[in-house]
């Protein structure tokens, strides 16, 4: 099942306490596309400038990514400059240059309209809405966002939340949006907006899945000794989540089995862990399904515990 993604395609400058890279391929849609294309065909909607290196386009073309919806315009590609703190988790945005992204309006090509799975990666909420309007028959729609839009475009973001099935948010973003200290209370608020699932990402601690039907599932993270660059971990998580779902069948009404939704969250954690282990998209480029299978097995072992316990000698 092909997956449609809309989001930023960027040339980033990333600084960590240990390294600095200039002009690396970045952007939410780039991380997602690279990750999800390990599983299935990705239909990319976005924009780049005339400075965008052709090698990145060739790289995607070689892994069954459809670029019909990627506009190439005279001007500069979106540029983001971030610097991580010593904890390798929090970061400051030092600069954002919109370039050709400034007056971008996504156009979904005819060849994409049959994509059953849609990912609205980090981008202005009104542009995410424009894509939803062009995809009225999508089977599953998944939304990601960032603090910037919670603070500057809250009403439009709420409108998008009302129209999608699954929301992916970090724990901090959930608190920022809902103003609740309890994640459970915050998630209850989201379900009043019509979502089917909310996935709360806990960074290096894994992710929590909540369902409107009462489902609760805690997915472990893969323990990494060294994090090289956490940029794009959330987008790579989404790539694993939707990538896995693209390989399984929904039921006649278009719904996925809950066990598949849980496996999708585990795939998200696995792909996110690979993304953090190298700079830029480096952790994803050589990744194979065998690597994913191995880490899946390890996570099952790390988180499984014996259900056959009965209290002895209790009064
Ligand atoms: P993440 O680490 O998952 O938040 O994703 C980081 C990526 O988001 C970087 O590669 C940036 O190019 C991209 N990014 C940063 N700021 C924005 C923004 N305002 N709009 C869209 N994408 C952005």
mmCIF file of C-alpha atoms and ligand atoms in Angstrom:
data_model
loop_
_atom_site.group_PDB
_atom_site.id
_atom_site.type_symbol
_atom_site.label_atom_id
_atom_site.label_comp_id
_atom_site.label_asym_id
_atom_site.label_seq_id
_atom_site.Cartn_x
_atom_site.Cartn_y
_atom_site.Cartn_z
ATOM 1 C CA UNK A 1 0.000 0.000 0.000
ATOM 2 C CA UNK A 2 1.676 3.270 -1.057
ATOM 3 C CA UNK A 3 2.019 5.979 1.576
ATOM 4 C CA UNK A 4 1.566 9.675 0.797
ATOM 5 C CA UNK A 5 3.629 12.139 2.830
ATOM 6 C CA UNK A 6 3.648 15.921 2.867
ATOM 7 C CA UNK A 7 6.183 17.880 4.898
ATOM 8 C CA UNK A 8 9.437 19.788 4.862
ATOM 9 C CA UNK A 9 12.384 18.767 2.711
ATOM 10 C CA UNK A 10 15.387 20.701 3.972
ATOM 11 C CA UNK A 11 19.105 21.298 3.993
ATOM 12 C CA UNK A 12 20.019 21.443 7.685
ATOM 13 C CA UNK A 13 22.917 22.591 9.791
ATOM 14 C CA UNK A 14 23.056 20.388 12.874
ATOM 15 C CA UNK A 15 25.352 20.954 15.844
ATOM 16 C CA UNK A 16 25.792 18.567 18.726
ATOM 17 C CA UNK A 17 28.313 18.971 21.569
ATOM 18 C CA UNK A 18 30.538 16.568 19.592
ATOM 19 C CA UNK A 19 30.006 17.353 15.917
ATOM 20 C CA UNK A 20 28.707 19.832 13.335
ATOM 21 C CA UNK A 21 27.382 19.173 9.823
ATOM 22 C CA UNK A 22 26.360 21.802 7.258
ATOM 23 C CA UNK A 23 23.964 21.362 4.354
ATOM 24 C CA UNK A 24 22.852 17.847 5.314
ATOM 25 C CA UNK A 25 19.633 16.440 3.903
ATOM 26 C CA UNK A 26 16.935 17.092 6.510
ATOM 27 C CA UNK A 27 13.290 17.968 6.879
ATOM 28 C CA UNK A 28 10.454 15.967 8.361
ATOM 29 C CA UNK A 29 9.339 14.489 5.022
ATOM 30 C CA UNK A 30 12.906 13.468 4.134
ATOM 31 C CA UNK A 31 13.339 11.405 7.291
ATOM 32 C CA UNK A 32 9.884 9.876 6.884
ATOM 33 C CA UNK A 33 10.402 9.060 3.210
ATOM 34 C CA UNK A 34 13.776 7.423 3.776
ATOM 35 C CA UNK A 35 12.401 5.345 6.665
ATOM 36 C CA UNK A 36 9.047 4.300 5.179
ATOM 37 C CA UNK A 37 10.564 3.383 1.807
ATOM 38 C CA UNK A 38 12.301 0.447 3.515
ATOM 39 C CA UNK A 39 8.780 -1.083 3.650
ATOM 40 C CA UNK A 40 6.841 0.173 0.641
ATOM 41 C CA UNK A 41 6.382 2.864 -1.991
ATOM 42 C CA UNK A 42 6.299 6.450 -0.717
ATOM 43 C CA UNK A 43 4.590 9.261 -2.635
ATOM 44 C CA UNK A 44 6.315 12.500 -1.609
ATOM 45 C CA UNK A 45 4.646 15.939 -1.682
ATOM 46 C CA UNK A 46 6.905 18.910 -0.951
ATOM 47 C CA UNK A 47 9.138 21.581 -2.407
ATOM 48 C CA UNK A 48 12.871 22.148 -2.859
ATOM 49 C CA UNK A 49 14.912 24.965 -4.412
ATOM 50 C CA UNK A 50 17.249 24.928 -7.365
ATOM 51 C CA UNK A 51 20.177 24.441 -4.926
ATOM 52 C CA UNK A 52 18.903 21.006 -3.840
ATOM 53 C CA UNK A 53 21.547 18.370 -4.682
ATOM 54 C CA UNK A 54 20.367 15.980 -7.398
ATOM 55 C CA UNK A 55 22.048 13.069 -5.602
ATOM 56 C CA UNK A 56 19.286 13.118 -2.949
ATOM 57 C CA UNK A 57 16.626 12.831 -5.664
ATOM 58 C CA UNK A 58 18.510 9.927 -7.270
ATOM 59 C CA UNK A 59 18.834 8.247 -3.875
ATOM 60 C CA UNK A 60 15.058 8.333 -3.360
ATOM 61 C CA UNK A 61 14.277 7.302 -6.951
ATOM 62 C CA UNK A 62 16.413 4.213 -6.364
ATOM 63 C CA UNK A 63 14.266 3.131 -3.435
ATOM 64 C CA UNK A 64 10.785 3.287 -4.950
ATOM 65 C CA UNK A 65 9.962 6.837 -3.924
ATOM 66 C CA UNK A 66 7.601 8.645 -6.289
ATOM 67 C CA UNK A 67 8.716 12.271 -6.700
ATOM 68 C CA UNK A 68 5.895 13.475 -9.015
ATOM 69 C CA UNK A 69 4.596 15.670 -6.156
ATOM 70 C CA UNK A 70 7.962 17.220 -5.266
ATOM 71 C CA UNK A 71 8.053 20.720 -6.735
ATOM 72 C CA UNK A 72 11.468 22.100 -7.752
ATOM 73 C CA UNK A 73 11.487 25.897 -7.852
ATOM 74 C CA UNK A 74 14.053 28.598 -8.545
ATOM 75 C CA UNK A 75 15.409 29.729 -5.156
ATOM 76 C CA UNK A 76 16.708 28.284 -1.904
ATOM 77 C CA UNK A 77 15.662 25.054 -0.232
ATOM 78 C CA UNK A 78 14.212 25.369 3.293
ATOM 79 C CA UNK A 79 17.093 25.600 5.765
ATOM 80 C CA UNK A 80 17.037 24.811 9.488
ATOM 81 C CA UNK A 81 19.910 25.241 11.921
ATOM 82 C CA UNK A 82 19.654 23.505 15.294
ATOM 83 C CA UNK A 83 22.026 23.013 18.207
ATOM 84 C CA UNK A 84 21.631 20.196 20.750
ATOM 85 C CA UNK A 85 22.416 20.568 24.426
ATOM 86 C CA UNK A 86 24.630 18.159 26.348
ATOM 87 C CA UNK A 87 21.614 15.893 27.113
ATOM 88 C CA UNK A 88 21.287 15.253 23.306
ATOM 89 C CA UNK A 89 17.551 15.641 23.692
ATOM 90 C CA UNK A 90 16.741 19.324 24.086
ATOM 91 C CA UNK A 91 17.828 21.741 21.358
ATOM 92 C CA UNK A 92 17.689 25.362 20.261
ATOM 93 C CA UNK A 93 16.644 26.464 16.798
ATOM 94 C CA UNK A 94 19.289 29.025 15.804
ATOM 95 C CA UNK A 95 17.925 29.860 12.366
ATOM 96 C CA UNK A 96 15.106 28.985 9.972
ATOM 97 C CA UNK A 97 15.182 30.174 6.338
ATOM 98 C CA UNK A 98 11.920 29.386 4.559
ATOM 99 C CA UNK A 99 13.271 29.909 1.014
ATOM 100 C CA UNK A 100 10.913 28.364 -1.576
ATOM 101 C CA UNK A 101 8.824 26.955 1.278
ATOM 102 C CA UNK A 102 7.541 30.526 1.831
ATOM 103 C CA UNK A 103 4.742 30.426 -0.753
ATOM 104 C CA UNK A 104 4.370 26.703 -1.133
ATOM 105 C CA UNK A 105 0.992 25.116 -1.747
ATOM 106 C CA UNK A 106 0.956 21.330 -1.954
ATOM 107 C CA UNK A 107 -0.490 19.789 -5.096
ATOM 108 C CA UNK A 108 -1.322 16.082 -4.908
ATOM 109 C CA UNK A 109 -0.706 14.513 -8.352
ATOM 110 C CA UNK A 110 -3.377 12.245 -9.822
ATOM 111 C CA UNK A 111 -0.976 9.284 -9.465
ATOM 112 C CA UNK A 112 -1.004 9.727 -5.649
ATOM 113 C CA UNK A 113 -4.728 10.003 -4.977
ATOM 114 C CA UNK A 114 -5.166 6.256 -4.489
ATOM 115 C CA UNK A 115 -2.670 6.147 -1.558
ATOM 116 C CA UNK A 116 -4.623 4.596 1.327
ATOM 117 C CA UNK A 117 -2.164 5.817 3.976
ATOM 118 C CA UNK A 118 -1.435 9.516 4.508
ATOM 119 C CA UNK A 119 1.185 11.093 6.743
ATOM 120 C CA UNK A 120 0.993 14.809 7.483
ATOM 121 C CA UNK A 121 4.556 15.477 8.601
ATOM 122 C CA UNK A 122 5.639 18.629 10.340
ATOM 123 C CA UNK A 123 4.606 21.644 8.235
ATOM 124 C CA UNK A 124 2.168 24.563 8.634
ATOM 125 C CA UNK A 125 -1.239 23.127 9.642
ATOM 126 C CA UNK A 126 -3.052 24.973 6.834
ATOM 127 C CA UNK A 127 -0.863 23.162 4.282
ATOM 128 C CA UNK A 128 -1.659 19.847 6.000
ATOM 129 C CA UNK A 129 -5.358 20.720 5.589
ATOM 130 C CA UNK A 130 -4.842 21.453 1.893
ATOM 131 C CA UNK A 131 -3.479 17.924 1.435
ATOM 132 C CA UNK A 132 -6.331 16.321 3.407
ATOM 133 C CA UNK A 133 -8.828 18.095 1.162
ATOM 134 C CA UNK A 134 -7.138 16.517 -1.870
ATOM 135 C CA UNK A 135 -7.236 13.016 -0.297
ATOM 136 C CA UNK A 136 -10.915 12.440 0.597
ATOM 137 C CA UNK A 137 -10.668 8.628 0.277
ATOM 138 C CA UNK A 138 -7.636 7.978 2.513
ATOM 139 C CA UNK A 139 -7.982 4.912 4.742
ATOM 140 C CA UNK A 140 -5.747 6.062 7.602
ATOM 141 C CA UNK A 141 -4.495 9.606 8.211
ATOM 142 C CA UNK A 142 -1.682 10.290 10.669
ATOM 143 C CA UNK A 143 -0.594 13.709 11.951
ATOM 144 C CA UNK A 144 2.662 15.017 13.388
ATOM 145 C CA UNK A 145 3.383 18.598 14.432
ATOM 146 C CA UNK A 146 5.768 20.695 16.529
ATOM 147 C CA UNK A 147 5.793 23.246 19.328
ATOM 148 C CA UNK A 148 5.951 26.143 16.840
ATOM 149 C CA UNK A 149 2.478 25.379 15.441
ATOM 150 C CA UNK A 150 1.001 24.705 18.893
ATOM 151 C CA UNK A 151 2.088 28.228 19.830
ATOM 152 C CA UNK A 152 1.433 30.106 16.586
ATOM 153 C CA UNK A 153 -1.330 28.232 14.705
ATOM 154 C CA UNK A 154 -3.325 26.506 17.416
ATOM 155 C CA UNK A 155 -6.767 26.910 15.797
ATOM 156 C CA UNK A 156 -5.638 25.545 12.431
ATOM 157 C CA UNK A 157 -3.819 22.699 14.185
ATOM 158 C CA UNK A 158 -7.013 21.832 16.079
ATOM 159 C CA UNK A 159 -8.873 21.759 12.769
ATOM 160 C CA UNK A 160 -6.360 19.225 11.396
ATOM 161 C CA UNK A 161 -6.550 17.106 14.572
ATOM 162 C CA UNK A 162 -10.344 16.940 14.112
ATOM 163 C CA UNK A 163 -9.907 15.509 10.614
ATOM 164 C CA UNK A 164 -7.279 12.775 11.180
ATOM 165 C CA UNK A 165 -7.306 9.283 12.703
ATOM 166 C CA UNK A 166 -3.973 9.152 14.542
ATOM 167 C CA UNK A 167 -2.015 11.865 16.339
ATOM 168 C CA UNK A 168 1.703 11.468 17.094
ATOM 169 C CA UNK A 169 2.980 13.899 19.739
ATOM 170 C CA UNK A 170 5.868 14.085 22.156
ATOM 171 C CA UNK A 171 5.017 14.182 25.858
ATOM 172 C CA UNK A 172 6.020 17.877 26.068
ATOM 173 C CA UNK A 173 3.866 18.775 23.057
ATOM 174 C CA UNK A 174 0.865 16.985 24.607
ATOM 175 C CA UNK A 175 1.281 19.065 27.771
ATOM 176 C CA UNK A 176 1.769 22.285 25.774
ATOM 177 C CA UNK A 177 -1.319 21.730 23.660
ATOM 178 C CA UNK A 178 -3.691 20.561 26.410
ATOM 179 C CA UNK A 179 -2.267 22.475 29.369
ATOM 180 C CA UNK A 180 -2.769 19.323 31.450
ATOM 181 C CA UNK A 181 -0.138 17.817 33.717
ATOM 182 C CA UNK A 182 -1.753 14.360 33.497
ATOM 183 C CA UNK A 183 -1.097 12.601 30.202
ATOM 184 C CA UNK A 184 -4.249 10.485 30.708
ATOM 185 C CA UNK A 185 -6.430 13.590 31.116
ATOM 186 C CA UNK A 186 -4.711 15.163 28.104
ATOM 187 C CA UNK A 187 -5.361 12.126 25.946
ATOM 188 C CA UNK A 188 -9.036 12.087 27.008
ATOM 189 C CA UNK A 189 -9.283 15.630 25.688
ATOM 190 C CA UNK A 190 -7.870 14.499 22.323
ATOM 191 C CA UNK A 191 -10.503 11.805 21.984
ATOM 192 C CA UNK A 192 -13.262 14.431 22.296
ATOM 193 C CA UNK A 193 -11.844 15.822 19.007
ATOM 194 C CA UNK A 194 -12.591 12.561 17.175
ATOM 195 C CA UNK A 195 -9.178 10.846 17.042
ATOM 196 C CA UNK A 196 -8.998 7.027 16.991
ATOM 197 C CA UNK A 197 -5.476 6.765 18.409
ATOM 198 C CA UNK A 198 -2.981 9.005 20.165
ATOM 199 C CA UNK A 199 0.682 7.985 20.324
ATOM 200 C CA UNK A 200 2.677 9.819 22.988
ATOM 201 C CA UNK A 201 6.397 9.713 22.196
ATOM 202 C CA UNK A 202 8.655 9.570 25.256
ATOM 203 C CA UNK A 203 12.004 10.118 23.507
ATOM 204 C CA UNK A 204 14.570 7.637 24.780
ATOM 205 C CA UNK A 205 11.908 5.943 26.959
ATOM 206 C CA UNK A 206 9.703 4.621 24.159
ATOM 207 C CA UNK A 207 6.087 5.442 23.321
ATOM 208 C CA UNK A 208 2.575 5.053 24.713
ATOM 209 C CA UNK A 209 -0.409 4.102 22.572
ATOM 210 C CA UNK A 210 -3.923 5.172 23.583
ATOM 211 C CA UNK A 211 -7.075 4.166 21.696
ATOM 212 C CA UNK A 212 -10.506 5.789 21.751
ATOM 213 C CA UNK A 213 -11.768 2.233 22.441
ATOM 214 C CA UNK A 214 -9.823 2.165 25.746
ATOM 215 C CA UNK A 215 -6.661 0.524 24.369
ATOM 216 C CA UNK A 216 -3.482 1.248 26.332
ATOM 217 C CA UNK A 217 -0.087 -0.097 25.300
ATOM 218 C CA UNK A 218 3.394 0.826 26.454
ATOM 219 C CA UNK A 219 6.086 0.172 23.826
ATOM 220 C CA UNK A 220 9.689 -0.025 25.028
ATOM 221 C CA UNK A 221 12.531 1.902 23.463
ATOM 222 C CA UNK A 222 15.639 0.201 22.150
ATOM 223 C CA UNK A 223 18.521 1.035 24.518
ATOM 224 C CA UNK A 224 21.224 2.986 22.637
ATOM 225 C CA UNK A 225 24.607 3.531 24.187
ATOM 226 C CA UNK A 226 25.423 6.488 21.943
ATOM 227 C CA UNK A 227 23.136 9.009 20.286
ATOM 228 C CA UNK A 228 24.896 10.747 17.388
ATOM 229 C CA UNK A 229 22.032 13.011 16.238
ATOM 230 C CA UNK A 230 18.384 12.830 17.379
ATOM 231 C CA UNK A 231 17.164 15.087 14.539
ATOM 232 C CA UNK A 232 14.279 13.466 12.705
ATOM 233 C CA UNK A 233 13.743 10.701 15.260
ATOM 234 C CA UNK A 234 10.020 11.542 15.419
ATOM 235 C CA UNK A 235 9.650 11.525 11.635
ATOM 236 C CA UNK A 236 11.541 8.237 11.426
ATOM 237 C CA UNK A 237 9.227 6.853 14.123
ATOM 238 C CA UNK A 238 6.315 7.780 11.861
ATOM 239 C CA UNK A 239 8.101 6.092 8.933
ATOM 240 C CA UNK A 240 8.338 2.841 10.886
ATOM 241 C CA UNK A 241 4.729 3.148 12.110
ATOM 242 C CA UNK A 242 3.154 3.713 8.686
ATOM 243 C CA UNK A 243 5.774 1.614 6.890
ATOM 244 C CA UNK A 244 4.758 -1.424 8.907
ATOM 245 C CA UNK A 245 1.026 -0.735 8.388
ATOM 246 C CA UNK A 246 1.610 -0.554 4.633
ATOM 247 C CA UNK A 247 2.613 -4.234 4.734
ATOM 248 C CA UNK A 248 -0.582 -5.539 6.427
ATOM 249 C CA UNK A 249 -4.233 -5.644 5.457
ATOM 250 C CA UNK A 250 -6.964 -3.496 6.966
ATOM 251 C CA UNK A 251 -10.405 -5.086 7.437
ATOM 252 C CA UNK A 252 -13.356 -4.494 5.075
ATOM 253 C CA UNK A 253 -14.264 -1.256 6.863
ATOM 254 C CA UNK A 254 -10.677 0.021 6.470
ATOM 255 C CA UNK A 255 -9.694 -0.462 10.133
ATOM 256 C CA UNK A 256 -6.449 -2.086 11.218
ATOM 257 C CA UNK A 257 -6.393 -4.827 13.880
ATOM 258 C CA UNK A 258 -5.250 -3.523 17.249
ATOM 259 C CA UNK A 259 -2.310 -5.969 17.275
ATOM 260 C CA UNK A 260 -1.122 -4.381 14.035
ATOM 261 C CA UNK A 261 -1.416 -0.880 15.500
ATOM 262 C CA UNK A 262 0.690 -2.068 18.483
ATOM 263 C CA UNK A 263 3.300 -3.639 16.186
ATOM 264 C CA UNK A 264 3.363 -0.387 14.220
ATOM 265 C CA UNK A 265 4.315 1.518 17.403
ATOM 266 C CA UNK A 266 7.121 -0.997 18.043
ATOM 267 C CA UNK A 267 8.364 -0.507 14.460
ATOM 268 C CA UNK A 268 8.278 3.244 15.122
ATOM 269 C CA UNK A 269 10.560 2.834 18.132
ATOM 270 C CA UNK A 270 12.914 0.577 16.203
ATOM 271 C CA UNK A 271 13.304 2.922 13.233
ATOM 272 C CA UNK A 272 13.611 5.936 15.580
ATOM 273 C CA UNK A 273 16.485 4.192 17.368
ATOM 274 C CA UNK A 274 18.334 3.550 14.100
ATOM 275 C CA UNK A 275 17.848 7.190 13.058
ATOM 276 C CA UNK A 276 19.493 8.514 16.258
ATOM 277 C CA UNK A 277 22.588 6.371 15.900
ATOM 278 C CA UNK A 278 24.104 8.402 13.033
ATOM 279 C CA UNK A 279 24.092 11.962 11.683
ATOM 280 C CA UNK A 280 21.234 13.135 9.431
ATOM 281 C CA UNK A 281 19.578 10.274 7.551
ATOM 282 C CA UNK A 282 22.827 8.231 7.806
ATOM 283 C CA UNK A 283 21.302 5.757 10.273
ATOM 284 C CA UNK A 284 18.553 4.874 7.780
ATOM 285 C CA UNK A 285 20.254 4.693 4.407
ATOM 286 C CA UNK A 286 21.799 1.228 4.727
ATOM 287 C CA UNK A 287 19.082 -0.201 6.974
ATOM 288 C CA UNK A 288 17.613 -3.553 5.882
ATOM 289 C CA UNK A 289 14.549 -5.556 6.916
ATOM 290 C CA UNK A 290 16.942 -8.072 8.542
ATOM 291 C CA UNK A 291 18.222 -5.329 10.887
ATOM 292 C CA UNK A 292 14.628 -4.473 11.795
ATOM 293 C CA UNK A 293 13.720 -8.137 12.416
ATOM 294 C CA UNK A 294 16.699 -8.523 14.759
ATOM 295 C CA UNK A 295 15.817 -5.458 16.824
ATOM 296 C CA UNK A 296 12.135 -6.493 16.914
ATOM 297 C CA UNK A 297 13.147 -9.807 18.514
ATOM 298 C CA UNK A 298 15.359 -8.046 21.037
ATOM 299 C CA UNK A 299 12.542 -5.678 22.045
ATOM 300 C CA UNK A 300 10.172 -8.619 22.557
ATOM 301 C CA UNK A 301 12.745 -10.203 24.892
ATOM 302 C CA UNK A 302 13.386 -6.947 26.781
ATOM 303 C CA UNK A 303 9.740 -6.219 27.485
ATOM 304 C CA UNK A 304 8.061 -9.611 27.818
ATOM 305 C CA UNK A 305 7.272 -10.829 31.304
ATOM 306 C CA UNK A 306 5.627 -13.996 32.532
ATOM 307 C CA UNK A 307 1.840 -13.556 32.829
ATOM 308 C CA UNK A 308 1.562 -16.739 34.946
ATOM 309 C CA UNK A 309 1.901 -15.329 38.413
ATOM 310 C CA UNK A 310 -0.411 -16.078 41.298
ATOM 311 C CA UNK A 311 0.119 -14.645 44.743
ATOM 312 C CA UNK A 312 1.402 -17.245 47.227
ATOM 313 C CA UNK A 313 0.489 -17.157 50.881
ATOM 314 C CA UNK A 314 -1.541 -13.953 50.582
ATOM 315 C CA UNK A 315 -4.175 -13.404 53.281
HETATM 316 P P1 LIG B 1 12.396 16.406 14.454
HETATM 317 O O1 LIG B 1 13.758 16.210 15.063
HETATM 318 O O2 LIG B 1 11.595 15.138 14.363
HETATM 319 O O3 LIG B 1 11.652 17.541 15.098
HETATM 320 O O4 LIG B 1 12.626 16.859 12.924
HETATM 321 C C1 LIG B 1 13.630 17.786 12.600
HETATM 322 C C2 LIG B 1 13.487 18.237 11.162
HETATM 323 O O5 LIG B 1 12.387 19.150 11.068
HETATM 324 C C3 LIG B 1 14.727 18.970 10.668
HETATM 325 O O6 LIG B 1 15.359 18.195 9.667
HETATM 326 C C4 LIG B 1 14.200 20.307 10.115
HETATM 327 O O7 LIG B 1 14.627 20.560 8.787
HETATM 328 C C5 LIG B 1 12.692 20.186 10.162
HETATM 329 N N1 LIG B 1 12.098 21.441 10.659
HETATM 330 C C6 LIG B 1 12.582 22.270 11.619
HETATM 331 N N2 LIG B 1 11.771 23.353 11.773
HETATM 332 C C7 LIG B 1 10.746 23.190 10.891
HETATM 333 C C8 LIG B 1 9.585 23.974 10.544
HETATM 334 N N3 LIG B 1 9.323 25.141 11.122
HETATM 335 N N4 LIG B 1 8.758 23.486 9.597
HETATM 336 C C9 LIG B 1 9.001 22.317 9.005
HETATM 337 N N5 LIG B 1 10.072 21.552 9.258
HETATM 338 C C10 LIG B 1 10.950 21.975 10.190
#
